[in-house]
Short mmCIF file of C-alpha atoms in Angstrom, two decimals:
data_model
loop_
_atom_site.label_atom_id
_atom_site.label_comp_id
_atom_site.label_asym_id
_atom_site.label_seq_id
_atom_site.Cartn_x
_atom_site.Cartn_y
_atom_site.Cartn_z
CA GLN B 1 -6.25 4.84 -15.29
CA VAL B 2 -5.72 1.80 -13.03
CA GLN B 3 -3.18 1.81 -10.19
CA LEU B 4 -1.73 -0.46 -7.59
CA VAL B 5 -0.36 1.05 -4.54
CA GLU B 6 1.92 -0.90 -2.38
CA SER B 7 2.99 -0.21 1.19
CA GLY B 8 4.64 -2.00 4.16
CA GLY B 9 8.24 -2.52 2.91
CA GLY B 10 11.14 -1.54 4.95
CA LEU B 11 14.15 -2.94 6.95
CA VAL B 12 13.64 -5.76 9.27
CA GLN B 13 16.07 -8.13 11.14
CA PRO B 14 16.33 -11.88 10.33
CA GLY B 15 13.36 -13.64 12.11
CA GLY B 16 11.25 -10.63 12.07
CA SER B 17 7.90 -10.00 10.37
CA LEU B 18 6.57 -7.51 7.88
CA ARG B 19 2.94 -7.06 6.24
CA LEU B 20 2.61 -5.85 2.68
CA SER B 21 -0.41 -4.19 1.38
CA CYS B 22 -1.51 -3.48 -2.11
CA ALA B 23 -4.69 -1.63 -3.04
CA ALA B 24 -6.07 -1.43 -6.57
CA SER B 25 -8.05 1.64 -7.66
CA GLY B 26 -9.38 2.91 -11.05
CA SER B 27 -11.90 1.69 -13.69
CA ILE B 28 -12.04 -1.83 -12.29
CA PHE B 29 -14.88 -4.25 -13.58
CA SER B 30 -13.36 -7.15 -11.62
CA ILE B 31 -10.13 -8.48 -10.23
CA ASN B 32 -9.71 -12.25 -10.98
CA ARG B 33 -6.34 -12.66 -9.25
CA MET B 34 -3.91 -10.61 -7.18
CA GLY B 35 -0.40 -11.48 -5.99
CA TRP B 36 3.12 -10.64 -5.21
CA TYR B 37 6.32 -11.22 -7.17
CA ARG B 38 9.87 -10.41 -6.10
CA GLN B 39 13.17 -9.61 -7.68
CA ALA B 40 16.39 -9.87 -5.84
CA PRO B 41 19.72 -8.43 -6.98
CA GLY B 42 21.09 -10.42 -9.84
CA LYS B 43 18.03 -12.58 -10.10
CA GLU B 44 14.99 -12.95 -12.18
CA ARG B 45 11.58 -11.88 -11.01
CA GLU B 46 9.78 -14.74 -9.47
CA LEU B 47 6.18 -15.39 -8.22
CA VAL B 48 5.94 -15.34 -4.42
CA ALA B 49 2.26 -15.95 -3.90
CA HIS B 50 -1.12 -15.18 -5.54
CA ILE B 51 -4.73 -15.49 -4.63
CA THR B 52 -7.82 -15.70 -6.90
CA SER B 53 -11.15 -13.89 -6.11
CA GLY B 54 -12.48 -17.30 -4.98
CA GLY B 55 -9.65 -17.64 -2.37
CA SER B 56 -7.47 -20.20 -3.93
CA THR B 57 -3.86 -19.59 -3.17
CA LYS B 58 -0.47 -20.47 -4.46
CA TYR B 59 2.96 -20.01 -2.99
CA ALA B 60 6.51 -20.35 -4.04
CA ASP B 61 8.27 -23.38 -2.25
CA SER B 62 10.76 -21.03 -0.66
CA VAL B 63 8.06 -19.24 1.32
CA LYS B 64 5.70 -21.92 2.19
CA GLY B 65 4.94 -22.08 5.85
CA ARG B 66 6.32 -18.56 6.42
CA PHE B 67 4.24 -16.16 4.21
CA THR B 68 0.41 -15.84 4.03
CA ILE B 69 -1.45 -14.13 1.31
CA SER B 70 -4.99 -12.80 1.89
CA ARG B 71 -7.39 -10.41 0.25
CA ASP B 72 -10.19 -8.25 0.80
CA ASN B 73 -12.19 -8.36 -2.37
CA ALA B 74 -14.68 -5.39 -1.43
CA LYS B 75 -11.65 -3.16 -0.95
CA ASN B 76 -9.72 -4.62 -3.99
CA THR B 77 -6.73 -5.09 -1.73
CA VAL B 78 -4.29 -8.03 -1.22
CA TYR B 79 -1.96 -8.47 1.81
CA LEU B 80 1.15 -10.48 2.36
CA GLN B 81 2.17 -11.41 5.97
CA MET B 82 5.71 -12.36 5.98
CA ASN B 83 7.04 -14.23 8.99
CA SER B 84 10.46 -15.75 10.02
CA LEU B 85 12.18 -13.59 7.36
CA LYS B 86 15.47 -14.49 6.00
CA PRO B 87 18.20 -12.53 4.32
CA GLU B 88 17.35 -14.54 1.22
CA ASP B 89 13.89 -12.73 1.23
CA THR B 90 15.65 -9.36 0.54
CA ALA B 91 14.10 -8.17 -2.79
CA VAL B 92 11.89 -5.57 -4.37
CA TYR B 93 8.36 -6.96 -4.08
CA TYR B 94 5.82 -6.05 -6.67
CA CYS B 95 2.13 -6.25 -6.60
CA ASN B 96 0.39 -7.75 -9.43
CA ALA B 97 -3.24 -7.90 -10.58
CA ASN B 98 -5.00 -9.85 -13.40
CA ALA B 99 -8.09 -7.75 -13.82
CA ASP B 100 -11.01 -7.02 -16.10
CA LEU B 101 -10.61 -3.14 -16.65
CA TYR B 102 -12.99 -0.76 -18.31
CA VAL B 103 -11.67 0.48 -21.64
CA GLY B 104 -14.39 2.99 -22.87
CA PRO B 105 -17.87 1.36 -22.68
CA GLN B 106 -16.40 -2.37 -22.37
CA TYR B 107 -13.58 -3.98 -20.67
CA ARG B 108 -10.35 -5.83 -21.38
CA ASN B 109 -8.41 -8.35 -19.42
CA LEU B 110 -4.94 -7.07 -18.44
CA GLU B 111 -2.02 -7.63 -16.17
CA VAL B 112 -1.30 -4.60 -14.04
CA TRP B 113 1.93 -4.00 -12.03
CA GLY B 114 2.80 -1.83 -9.06
CA GLN B 115 5.91 0.23 -8.66
CA GLY B 116 7.48 -2.08 -6.11
CA THR B 117 8.50 -1.84 -2.51
CA LEU B 118 11.94 -2.69 -1.12
CA VAL B 119 12.17 -5.44 1.61
CA THR B 120 15.56 -5.64 3.27
CA VAL B 121 16.26 -8.42 5.82
CA SER B 122 19.49 -7.61 7.59
CA SER B 123 20.91 -7.49 11.07
#
């Protein structure tokens, strides 16, 4: 019923840049928060960054100063601009949304996840 569609992943050289996009569609009443998580090989999934509908942001210490999260509330879309990429950034990146979604005539607050997009940083 509700879907998050990610795009922008791929292969990039160290020091390069990528821009990830995630668009939410479906029976959405409102989106309270959208963000990005990542999971590297052999590691636990971790928060990269998130942004609320009011514009408040949070970043992992490892990406501060290099990544920028932004959103277009009208389009239910979140972006992650990744600069100065390092091999350590290699991971599957998952879009996440905390949203109020219609369930029948009412709504429920749910966490929604995308399928993930692979980012590989290598020379």
